[in-house]
Short mmCIF file of C-alpha atoms in Angstrom, two decimals:
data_model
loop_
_atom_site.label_atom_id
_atom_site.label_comp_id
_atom_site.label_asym_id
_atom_site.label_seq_id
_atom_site.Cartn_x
_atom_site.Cartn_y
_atom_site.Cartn_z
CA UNK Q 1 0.00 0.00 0.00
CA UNK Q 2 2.62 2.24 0.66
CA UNK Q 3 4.16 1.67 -2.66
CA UNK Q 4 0.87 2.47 -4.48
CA UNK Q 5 0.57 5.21 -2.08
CA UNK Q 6 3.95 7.06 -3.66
CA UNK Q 7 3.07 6.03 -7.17
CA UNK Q 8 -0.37 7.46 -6.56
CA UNK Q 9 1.06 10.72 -5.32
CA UNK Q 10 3.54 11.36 -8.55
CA UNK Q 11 1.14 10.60 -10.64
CA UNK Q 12 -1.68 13.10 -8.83
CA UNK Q 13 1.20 15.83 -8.91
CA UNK Q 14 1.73 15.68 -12.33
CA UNK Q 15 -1.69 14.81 -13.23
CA UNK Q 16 -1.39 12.12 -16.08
CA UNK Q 17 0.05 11.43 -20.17
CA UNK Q 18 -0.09 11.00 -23.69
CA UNK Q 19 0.28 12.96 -26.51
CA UNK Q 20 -1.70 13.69 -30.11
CA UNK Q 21 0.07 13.66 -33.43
CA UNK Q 22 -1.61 17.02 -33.97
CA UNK Q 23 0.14 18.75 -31.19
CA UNK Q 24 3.21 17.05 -32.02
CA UNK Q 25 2.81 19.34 -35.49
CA UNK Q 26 2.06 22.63 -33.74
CA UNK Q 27 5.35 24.88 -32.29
CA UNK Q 28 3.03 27.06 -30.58
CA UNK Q 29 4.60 27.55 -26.83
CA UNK Q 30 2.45 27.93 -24.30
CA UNK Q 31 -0.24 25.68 -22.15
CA UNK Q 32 -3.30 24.06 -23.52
CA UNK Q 33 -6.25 22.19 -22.36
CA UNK Q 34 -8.70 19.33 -23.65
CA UNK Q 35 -11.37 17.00 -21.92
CA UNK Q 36 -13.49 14.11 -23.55
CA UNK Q 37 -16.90 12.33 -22.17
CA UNK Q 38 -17.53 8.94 -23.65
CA UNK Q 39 -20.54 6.59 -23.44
CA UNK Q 40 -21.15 3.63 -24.95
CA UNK Q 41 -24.12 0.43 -24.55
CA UNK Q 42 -22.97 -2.85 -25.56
CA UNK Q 43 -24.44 -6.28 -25.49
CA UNK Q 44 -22.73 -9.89 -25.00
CA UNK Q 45 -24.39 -13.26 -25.38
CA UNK Q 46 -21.39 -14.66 -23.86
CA UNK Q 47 -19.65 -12.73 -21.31
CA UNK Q 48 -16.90 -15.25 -20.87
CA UNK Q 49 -14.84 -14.04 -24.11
CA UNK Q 50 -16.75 -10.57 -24.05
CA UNK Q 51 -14.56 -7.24 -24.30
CA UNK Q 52 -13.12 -5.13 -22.15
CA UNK Q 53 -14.75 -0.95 -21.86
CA UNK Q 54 -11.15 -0.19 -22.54
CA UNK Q 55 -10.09 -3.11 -25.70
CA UNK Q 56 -11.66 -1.38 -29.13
CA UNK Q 57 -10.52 -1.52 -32.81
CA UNK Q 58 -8.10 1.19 -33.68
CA UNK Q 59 -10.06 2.81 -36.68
CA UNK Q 60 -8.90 5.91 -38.16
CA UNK Q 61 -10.99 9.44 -37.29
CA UNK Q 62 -12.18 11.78 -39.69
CA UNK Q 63 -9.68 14.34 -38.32
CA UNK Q 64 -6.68 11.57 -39.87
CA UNK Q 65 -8.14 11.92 -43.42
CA UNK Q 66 -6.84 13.94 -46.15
CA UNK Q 67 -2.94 14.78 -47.50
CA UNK Q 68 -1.31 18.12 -46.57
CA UNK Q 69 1.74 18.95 -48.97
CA UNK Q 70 4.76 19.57 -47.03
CA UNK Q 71 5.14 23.31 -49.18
CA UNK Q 72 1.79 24.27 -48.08
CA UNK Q 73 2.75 23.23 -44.22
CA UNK Q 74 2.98 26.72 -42.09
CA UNK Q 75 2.41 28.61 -45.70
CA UNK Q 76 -0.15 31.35 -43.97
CA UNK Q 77 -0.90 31.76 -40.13
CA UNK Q 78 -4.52 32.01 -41.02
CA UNK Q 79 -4.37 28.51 -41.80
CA UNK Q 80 -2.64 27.75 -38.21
CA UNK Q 81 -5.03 29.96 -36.49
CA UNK Q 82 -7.41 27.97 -37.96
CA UNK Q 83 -6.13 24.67 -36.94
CA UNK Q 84 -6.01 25.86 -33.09
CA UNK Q 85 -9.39 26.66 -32.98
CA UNK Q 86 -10.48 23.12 -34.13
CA UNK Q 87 -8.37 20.99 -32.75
CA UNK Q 88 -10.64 20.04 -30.12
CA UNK Q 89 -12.27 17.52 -32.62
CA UNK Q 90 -9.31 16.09 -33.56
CA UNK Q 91 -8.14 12.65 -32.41
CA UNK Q 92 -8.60 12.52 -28.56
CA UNK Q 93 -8.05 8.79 -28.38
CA UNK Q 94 -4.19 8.82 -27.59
CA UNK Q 95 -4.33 11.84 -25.23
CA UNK Q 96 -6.58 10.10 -22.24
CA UNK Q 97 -5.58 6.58 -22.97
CA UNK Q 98 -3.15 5.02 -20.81
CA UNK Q 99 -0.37 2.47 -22.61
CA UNK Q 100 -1.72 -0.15 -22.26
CA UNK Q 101 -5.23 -0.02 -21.76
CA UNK Q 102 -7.01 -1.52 -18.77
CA UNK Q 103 -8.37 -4.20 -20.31
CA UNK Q 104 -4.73 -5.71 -19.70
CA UNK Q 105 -5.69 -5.62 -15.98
CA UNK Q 106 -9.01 -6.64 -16.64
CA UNK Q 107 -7.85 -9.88 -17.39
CA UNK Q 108 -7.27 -10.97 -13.88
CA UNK Q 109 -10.74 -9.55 -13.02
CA UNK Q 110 -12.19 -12.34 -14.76
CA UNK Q 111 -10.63 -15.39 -12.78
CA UNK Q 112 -14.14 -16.65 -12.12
CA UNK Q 113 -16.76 -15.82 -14.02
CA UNK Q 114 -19.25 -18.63 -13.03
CA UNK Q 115 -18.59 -17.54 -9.31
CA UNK Q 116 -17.54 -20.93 -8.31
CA UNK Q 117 -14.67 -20.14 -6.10
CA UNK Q 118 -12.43 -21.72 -9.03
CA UNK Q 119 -10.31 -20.31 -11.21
CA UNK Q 120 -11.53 -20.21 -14.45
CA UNK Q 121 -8.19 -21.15 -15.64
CA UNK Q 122 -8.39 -24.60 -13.89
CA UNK Q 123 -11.89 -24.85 -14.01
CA UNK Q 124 -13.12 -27.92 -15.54
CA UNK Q 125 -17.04 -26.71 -15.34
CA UNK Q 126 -16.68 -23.55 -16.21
CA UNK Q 127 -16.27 -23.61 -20.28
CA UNK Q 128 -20.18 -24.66 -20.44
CA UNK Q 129 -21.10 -21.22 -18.43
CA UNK Q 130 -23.01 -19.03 -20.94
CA UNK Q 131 -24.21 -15.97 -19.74
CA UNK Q 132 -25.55 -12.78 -21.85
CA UNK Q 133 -25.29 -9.20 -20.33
CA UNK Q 134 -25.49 -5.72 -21.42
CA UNK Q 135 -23.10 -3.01 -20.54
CA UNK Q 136 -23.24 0.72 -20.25
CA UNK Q 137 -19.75 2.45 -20.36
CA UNK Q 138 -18.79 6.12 -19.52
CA UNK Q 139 -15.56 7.35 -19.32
CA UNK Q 140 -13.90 10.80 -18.66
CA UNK Q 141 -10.96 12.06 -19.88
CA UNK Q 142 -8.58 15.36 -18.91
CA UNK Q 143 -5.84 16.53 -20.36
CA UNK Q 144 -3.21 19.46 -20.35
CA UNK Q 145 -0.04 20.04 -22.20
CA UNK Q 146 2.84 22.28 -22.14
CA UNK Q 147 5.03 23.49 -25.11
CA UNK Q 148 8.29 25.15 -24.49
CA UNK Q 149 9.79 27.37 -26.33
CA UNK Q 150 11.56 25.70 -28.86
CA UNK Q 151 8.42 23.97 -29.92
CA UNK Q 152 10.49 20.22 -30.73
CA UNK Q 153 9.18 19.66 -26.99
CA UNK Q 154 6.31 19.16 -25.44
CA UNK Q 155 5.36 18.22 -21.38
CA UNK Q 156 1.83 16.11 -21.78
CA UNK Q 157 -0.39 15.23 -18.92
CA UNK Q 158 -3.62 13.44 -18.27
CA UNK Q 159 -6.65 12.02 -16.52
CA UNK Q 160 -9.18 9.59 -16.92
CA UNK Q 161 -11.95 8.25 -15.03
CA UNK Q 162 -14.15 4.82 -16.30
CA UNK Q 163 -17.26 3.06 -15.36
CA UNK Q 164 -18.58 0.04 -16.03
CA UNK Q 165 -22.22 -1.21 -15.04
CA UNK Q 166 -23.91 -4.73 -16.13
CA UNK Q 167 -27.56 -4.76 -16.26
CA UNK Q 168 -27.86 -7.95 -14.28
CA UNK Q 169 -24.26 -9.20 -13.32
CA UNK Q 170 -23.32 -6.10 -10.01
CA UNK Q 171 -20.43 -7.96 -9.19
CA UNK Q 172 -18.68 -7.37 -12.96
CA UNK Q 173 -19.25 -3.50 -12.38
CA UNK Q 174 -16.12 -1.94 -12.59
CA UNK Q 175 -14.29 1.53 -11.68
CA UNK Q 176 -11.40 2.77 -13.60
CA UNK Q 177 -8.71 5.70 -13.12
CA UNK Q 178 -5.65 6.16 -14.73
CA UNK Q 179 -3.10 9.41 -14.57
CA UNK Q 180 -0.28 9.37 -16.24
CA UNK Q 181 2.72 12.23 -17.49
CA UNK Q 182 5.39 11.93 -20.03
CA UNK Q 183 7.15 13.86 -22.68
CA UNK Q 184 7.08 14.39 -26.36
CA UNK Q 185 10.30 14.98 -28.32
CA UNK Q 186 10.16 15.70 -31.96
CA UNK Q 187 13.43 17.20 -33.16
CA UNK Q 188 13.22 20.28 -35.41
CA UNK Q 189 13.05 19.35 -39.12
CA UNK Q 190 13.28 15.73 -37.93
CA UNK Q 191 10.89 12.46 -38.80
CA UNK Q 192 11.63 10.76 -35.90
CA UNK Q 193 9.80 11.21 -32.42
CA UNK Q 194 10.42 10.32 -28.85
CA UNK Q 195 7.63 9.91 -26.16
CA UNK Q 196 8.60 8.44 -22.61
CA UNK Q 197 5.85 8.54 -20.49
CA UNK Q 198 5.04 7.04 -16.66
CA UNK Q 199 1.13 5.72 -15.75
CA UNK Q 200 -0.73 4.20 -12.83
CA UNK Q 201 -3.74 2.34 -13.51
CA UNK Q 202 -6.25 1.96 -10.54
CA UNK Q 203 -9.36 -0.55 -11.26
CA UNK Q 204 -11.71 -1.45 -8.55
CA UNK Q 205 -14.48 -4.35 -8.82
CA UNK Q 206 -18.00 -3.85 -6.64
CA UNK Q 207 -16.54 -1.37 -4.96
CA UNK Q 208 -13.34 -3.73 -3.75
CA UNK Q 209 -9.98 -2.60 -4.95
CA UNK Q 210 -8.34 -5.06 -7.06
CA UNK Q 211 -5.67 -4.31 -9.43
CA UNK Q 212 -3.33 -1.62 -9.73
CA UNK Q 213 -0.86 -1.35 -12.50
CA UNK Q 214 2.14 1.31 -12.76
CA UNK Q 215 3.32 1.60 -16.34
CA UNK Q 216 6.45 2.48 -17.59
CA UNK Q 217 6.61 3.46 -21.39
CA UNK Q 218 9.06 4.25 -24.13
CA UNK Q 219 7.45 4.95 -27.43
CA UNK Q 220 8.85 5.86 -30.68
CA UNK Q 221 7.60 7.24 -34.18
CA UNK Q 222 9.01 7.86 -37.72
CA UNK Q 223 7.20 9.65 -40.08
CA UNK Q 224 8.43 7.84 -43.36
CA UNK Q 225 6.61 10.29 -45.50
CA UNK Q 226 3.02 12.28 -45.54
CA UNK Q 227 1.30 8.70 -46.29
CA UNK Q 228 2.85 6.44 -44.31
CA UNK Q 229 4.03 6.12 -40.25
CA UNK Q 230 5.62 3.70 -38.53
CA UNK Q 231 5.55 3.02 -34.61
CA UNK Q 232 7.07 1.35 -31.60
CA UNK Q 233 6.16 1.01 -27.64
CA UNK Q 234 7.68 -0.34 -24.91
CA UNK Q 235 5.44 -1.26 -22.17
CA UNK Q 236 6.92 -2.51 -18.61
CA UNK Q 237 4.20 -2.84 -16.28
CA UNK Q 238 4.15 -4.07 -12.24
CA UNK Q 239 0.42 -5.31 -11.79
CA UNK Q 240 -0.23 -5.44 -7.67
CA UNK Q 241 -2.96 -7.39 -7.22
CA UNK Q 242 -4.66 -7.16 -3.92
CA UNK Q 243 -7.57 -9.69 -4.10
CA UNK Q 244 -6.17 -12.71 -1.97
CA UNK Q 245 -6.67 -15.23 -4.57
CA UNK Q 246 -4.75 -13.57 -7.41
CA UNK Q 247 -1.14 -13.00 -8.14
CA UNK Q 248 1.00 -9.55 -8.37
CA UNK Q 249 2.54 -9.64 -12.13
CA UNK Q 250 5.35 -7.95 -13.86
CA UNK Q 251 4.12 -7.45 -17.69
CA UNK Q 252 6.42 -6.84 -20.86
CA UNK Q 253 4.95 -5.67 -24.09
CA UNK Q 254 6.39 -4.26 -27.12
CA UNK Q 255 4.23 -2.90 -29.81
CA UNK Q 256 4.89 -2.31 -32.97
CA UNK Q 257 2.55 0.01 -35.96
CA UNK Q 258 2.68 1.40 -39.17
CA UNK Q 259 -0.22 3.96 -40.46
CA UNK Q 260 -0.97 3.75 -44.76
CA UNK Q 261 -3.22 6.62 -45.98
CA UNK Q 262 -3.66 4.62 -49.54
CA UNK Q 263 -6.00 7.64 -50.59
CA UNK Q 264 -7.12 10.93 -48.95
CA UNK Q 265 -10.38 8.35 -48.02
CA UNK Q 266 -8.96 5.10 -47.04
CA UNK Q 267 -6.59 4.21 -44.40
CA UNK Q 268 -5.34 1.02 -43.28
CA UNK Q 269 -3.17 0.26 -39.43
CA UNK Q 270 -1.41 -2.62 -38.54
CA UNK Q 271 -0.14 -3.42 -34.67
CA UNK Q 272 2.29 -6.41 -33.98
CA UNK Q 273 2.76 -7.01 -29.91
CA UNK Q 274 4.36 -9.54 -28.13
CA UNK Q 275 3.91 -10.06 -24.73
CA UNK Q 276 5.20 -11.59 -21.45
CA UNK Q 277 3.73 -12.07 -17.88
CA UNK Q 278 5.94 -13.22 -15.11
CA UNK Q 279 3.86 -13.94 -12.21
CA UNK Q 280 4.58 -14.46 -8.37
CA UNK Q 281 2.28 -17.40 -9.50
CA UNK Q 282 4.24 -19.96 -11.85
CA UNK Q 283 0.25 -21.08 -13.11
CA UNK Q 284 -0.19 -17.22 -14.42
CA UNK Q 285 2.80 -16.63 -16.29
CA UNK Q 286 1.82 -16.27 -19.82
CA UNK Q 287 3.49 -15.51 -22.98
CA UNK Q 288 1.44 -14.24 -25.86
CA UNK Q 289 1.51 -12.27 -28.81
CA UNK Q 290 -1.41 -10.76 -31.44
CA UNK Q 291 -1.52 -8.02 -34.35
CA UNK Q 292 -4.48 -5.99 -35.34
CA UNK Q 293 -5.23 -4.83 -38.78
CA UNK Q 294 -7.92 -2.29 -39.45
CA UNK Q 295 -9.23 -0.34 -42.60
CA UNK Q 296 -11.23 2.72 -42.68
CA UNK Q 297 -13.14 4.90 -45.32
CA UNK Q 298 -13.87 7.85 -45.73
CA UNK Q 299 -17.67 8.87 -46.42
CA UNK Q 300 -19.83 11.43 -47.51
CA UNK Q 301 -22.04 13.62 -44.89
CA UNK Q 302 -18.62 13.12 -42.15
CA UNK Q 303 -19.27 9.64 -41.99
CA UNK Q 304 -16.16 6.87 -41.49
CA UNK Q 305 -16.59 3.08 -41.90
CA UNK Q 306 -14.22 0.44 -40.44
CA UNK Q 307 -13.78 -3.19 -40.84
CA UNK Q 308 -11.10 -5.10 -38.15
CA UNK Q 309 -9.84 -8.05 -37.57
CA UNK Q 310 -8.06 -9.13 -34.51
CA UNK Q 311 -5.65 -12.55 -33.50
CA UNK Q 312 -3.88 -12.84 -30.14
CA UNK Q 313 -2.77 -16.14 -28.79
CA UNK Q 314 -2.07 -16.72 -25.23
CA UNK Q 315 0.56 -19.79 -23.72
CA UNK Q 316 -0.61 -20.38 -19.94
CA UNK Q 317 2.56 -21.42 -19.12
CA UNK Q 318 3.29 -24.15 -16.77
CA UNK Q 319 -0.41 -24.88 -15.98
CA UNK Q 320 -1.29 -29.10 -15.83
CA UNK Q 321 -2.90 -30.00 -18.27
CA UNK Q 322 -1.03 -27.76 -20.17
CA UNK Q 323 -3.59 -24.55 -22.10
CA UNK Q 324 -3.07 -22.38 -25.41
CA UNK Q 325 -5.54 -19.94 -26.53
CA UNK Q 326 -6.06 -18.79 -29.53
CA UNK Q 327 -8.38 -15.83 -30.18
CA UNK Q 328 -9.94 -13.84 -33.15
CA UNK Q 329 -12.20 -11.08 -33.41
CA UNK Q 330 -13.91 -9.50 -36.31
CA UNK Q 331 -15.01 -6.16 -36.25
CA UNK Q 332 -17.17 -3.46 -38.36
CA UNK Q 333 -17.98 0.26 -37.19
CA UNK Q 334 -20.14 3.04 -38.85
CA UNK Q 335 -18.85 6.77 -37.15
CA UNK Q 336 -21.00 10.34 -38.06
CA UNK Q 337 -19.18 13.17 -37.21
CA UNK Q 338 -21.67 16.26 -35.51
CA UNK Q 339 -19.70 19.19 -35.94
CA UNK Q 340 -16.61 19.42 -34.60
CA UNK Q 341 -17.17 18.52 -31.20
CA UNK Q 342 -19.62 15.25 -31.16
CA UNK Q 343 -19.59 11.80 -32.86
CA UNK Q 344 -21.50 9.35 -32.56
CA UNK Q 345 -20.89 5.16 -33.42
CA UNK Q 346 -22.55 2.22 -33.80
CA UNK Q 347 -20.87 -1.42 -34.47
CA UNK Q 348 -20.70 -5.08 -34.37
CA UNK Q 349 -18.36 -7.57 -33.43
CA UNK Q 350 -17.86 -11.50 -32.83
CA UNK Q 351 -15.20 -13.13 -31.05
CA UNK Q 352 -14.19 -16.80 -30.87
CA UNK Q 353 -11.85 -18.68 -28.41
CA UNK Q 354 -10.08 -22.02 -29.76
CA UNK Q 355 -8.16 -23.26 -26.82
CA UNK Q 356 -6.01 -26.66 -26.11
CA UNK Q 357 -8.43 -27.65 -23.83
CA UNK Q 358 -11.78 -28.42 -25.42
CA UNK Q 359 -14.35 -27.33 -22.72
CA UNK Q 360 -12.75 -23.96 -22.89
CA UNK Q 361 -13.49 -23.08 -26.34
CA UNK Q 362 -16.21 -20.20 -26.50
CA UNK Q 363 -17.54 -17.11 -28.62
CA UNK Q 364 -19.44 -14.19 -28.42
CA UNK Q 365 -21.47 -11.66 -30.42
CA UNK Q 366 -21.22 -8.35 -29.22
CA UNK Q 367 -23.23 -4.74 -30.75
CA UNK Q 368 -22.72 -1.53 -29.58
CA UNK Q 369 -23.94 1.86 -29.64
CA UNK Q 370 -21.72 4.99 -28.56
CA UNK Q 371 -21.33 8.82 -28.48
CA UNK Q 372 -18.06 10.93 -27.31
CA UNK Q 373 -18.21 14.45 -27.28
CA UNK Q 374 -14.95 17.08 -27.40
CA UNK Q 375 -14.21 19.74 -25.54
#
């Protein structure tokens, strides 16, 4: 406690991280200030394989489409006065989102779904539990960031509050917080971009604290040219775990991405991230691994439409009988675009679970409906 105590009280001081591409772009010195309110519905036939509030595709915004040429970058300060005032409705997602999300440390919230007393890891009744749910999702987001004076250098903070409540299931709602603080480096006239960052992760289960999770990050970007980006993230994360039952963790992940505008209306992203767990439980460590590829269009009226597909497979390590999973998700989205400040989104998705162990295998369909609004 008195560890999470200190890493509680950094991360209040400082307030939180992450930074936007679009302020990476503007040299402007000075502080600004942003804020998002999400809510989403979603239903589940199956919650054992359902999603996380915080695991969604990564489709492109409206705000990513179109190519500037480099000539007519900073040609008129109209144009950059311009920019300022509407870059409130430009991607928010990065800002409030800590690396990872907490659907990493949602994981170990769902050790027993069926509420036998047994993990559902070792479980041998538990693969034949089917249970549907709804879930209503809100989530709260503050940021602020500091330019200095050079303008290759920016000091990015953030914080972000999440809810979770279940229709019938009280003992899956959940309560999320995350602050984190970090800096973003982008060398004048440079492609390259440098973005250290530190996050702690709070997430509390009917009303019972239960997983905490301080992040340490190292990310890195090069813009190859206007059309195409390429990324990499290095996660280490130190999960404390306080229900008796489950184990503290330590968690590394490294991501990599690449962004491909094919058109000023089509963009595709691919994400490549292995992953290991090493638990104070030898039954929990895990080594896993998944990519993420995700194309978006641009429509008329300030409409976007995505299509995802998602593969992760999971190695329970050292569990008897031994347990693989293998998992896939298929996604589509429709996003409208009300002014510059609201959008709203509806989608589907289905998820299916192929694991070593027969009575484990499992899938889900999942819709959604969702609004965020920018301010």
């Amino acid at each position: 406690m008195q560890r999470s105590a200190l890493f509680l009280a950094i991360a209040v001081a400082a307030l939180g991280t992450a930074s936007t591409d679009a302020w990476a772009k503007q040299p402007k010195a000075g502080h600004k200030f942003k804020g998002s309110v999400e809510v989403q519905y979603r239903t589940n036939n199956n919650i054992s394989v359902a999603p996380s509030s915080g695991e969604r595709f990564d489709y492109a915004e409206l705000s990513e489409f179109g190519i500037e040429d480099e000539e007519d970058l900073g040609a008129d300060d109209s144009k950059e006065e311009d920019e300022d005032e509407g870059d409130a409705g430009d991607d928010f997602g990065d800002l409030i989102d800590v690396e990872p999300s907490e659907d990493e440390i949602e994981e170990d919230d769902a050790v027993d779904e069926d509420g036998d007393g047994i993990d559902d890891l070792i479980d041998p009744d538990d693969g034949g539990v089917v249970d549907s749910e709804s879930r209503f999702t809100t989530k709260v987001g503050l940021a602020h960031k500091y330019t200095f004076a050079s303008g290759t250098t920016s000091w990015n903070n953030g914080i972000r509050f999440a809810t979770d409540t279940h229709n019938q299931r009280d003992d899956l709602d959940k309560f999320n917080w995350a602050v984190t603080t970090g800096f973003d480096f982008s060398p004048a006239g440079s492609k390259h971009g440098f973005k250290p960052s530190l996050s702690y992760v709070a997430l509390d289960k009917d009303n019972n604290e239960f997983a905490t999770t301080f992040v340490v990050s190292l990310g890195y970007t090069y813009e190859v040219n206007k059309r195409l980006g390429l990324s990499a993230t290095y996660n280490y994360q130190d999960k404390d775990i306080t229900k008796p039952t489950a184990p503290d963790a330590r968690v590394d992940t490294l991501a990599f991405g690449a962004d491909f505008k094919a058109t000023d209306d089509d963009i595709f992203k691919l994400k490549y991230a292995p992953k290991v767990e090493d638990s104070t439980q030898v039954t929990r460590n895990t080594d896993a691994w998944g990519w993420e590829l995700t194309y978006t269009r641009k429509l008329p009226w300030d409409m976007t439409a995505g299509v995802g597909y998602k593969f992760d497979s999971v190695n329970h390590k050292n569990l008897s009988p031994s347990r693989e999973d293998d998992n896939t998700t298929w996604g589509v989205q429709l996003t409208k675009d009300v002014g510059k400040w609201l959008s709203l989104e509806v989608g589907y998705e289905t998820r299916d679970r192929e694991s070593s162990i027969q009575s484990k295998d499992a899938s889900n369909d999942s819709a959604f409906i969702g609004a965020t609004w920018k301010f």
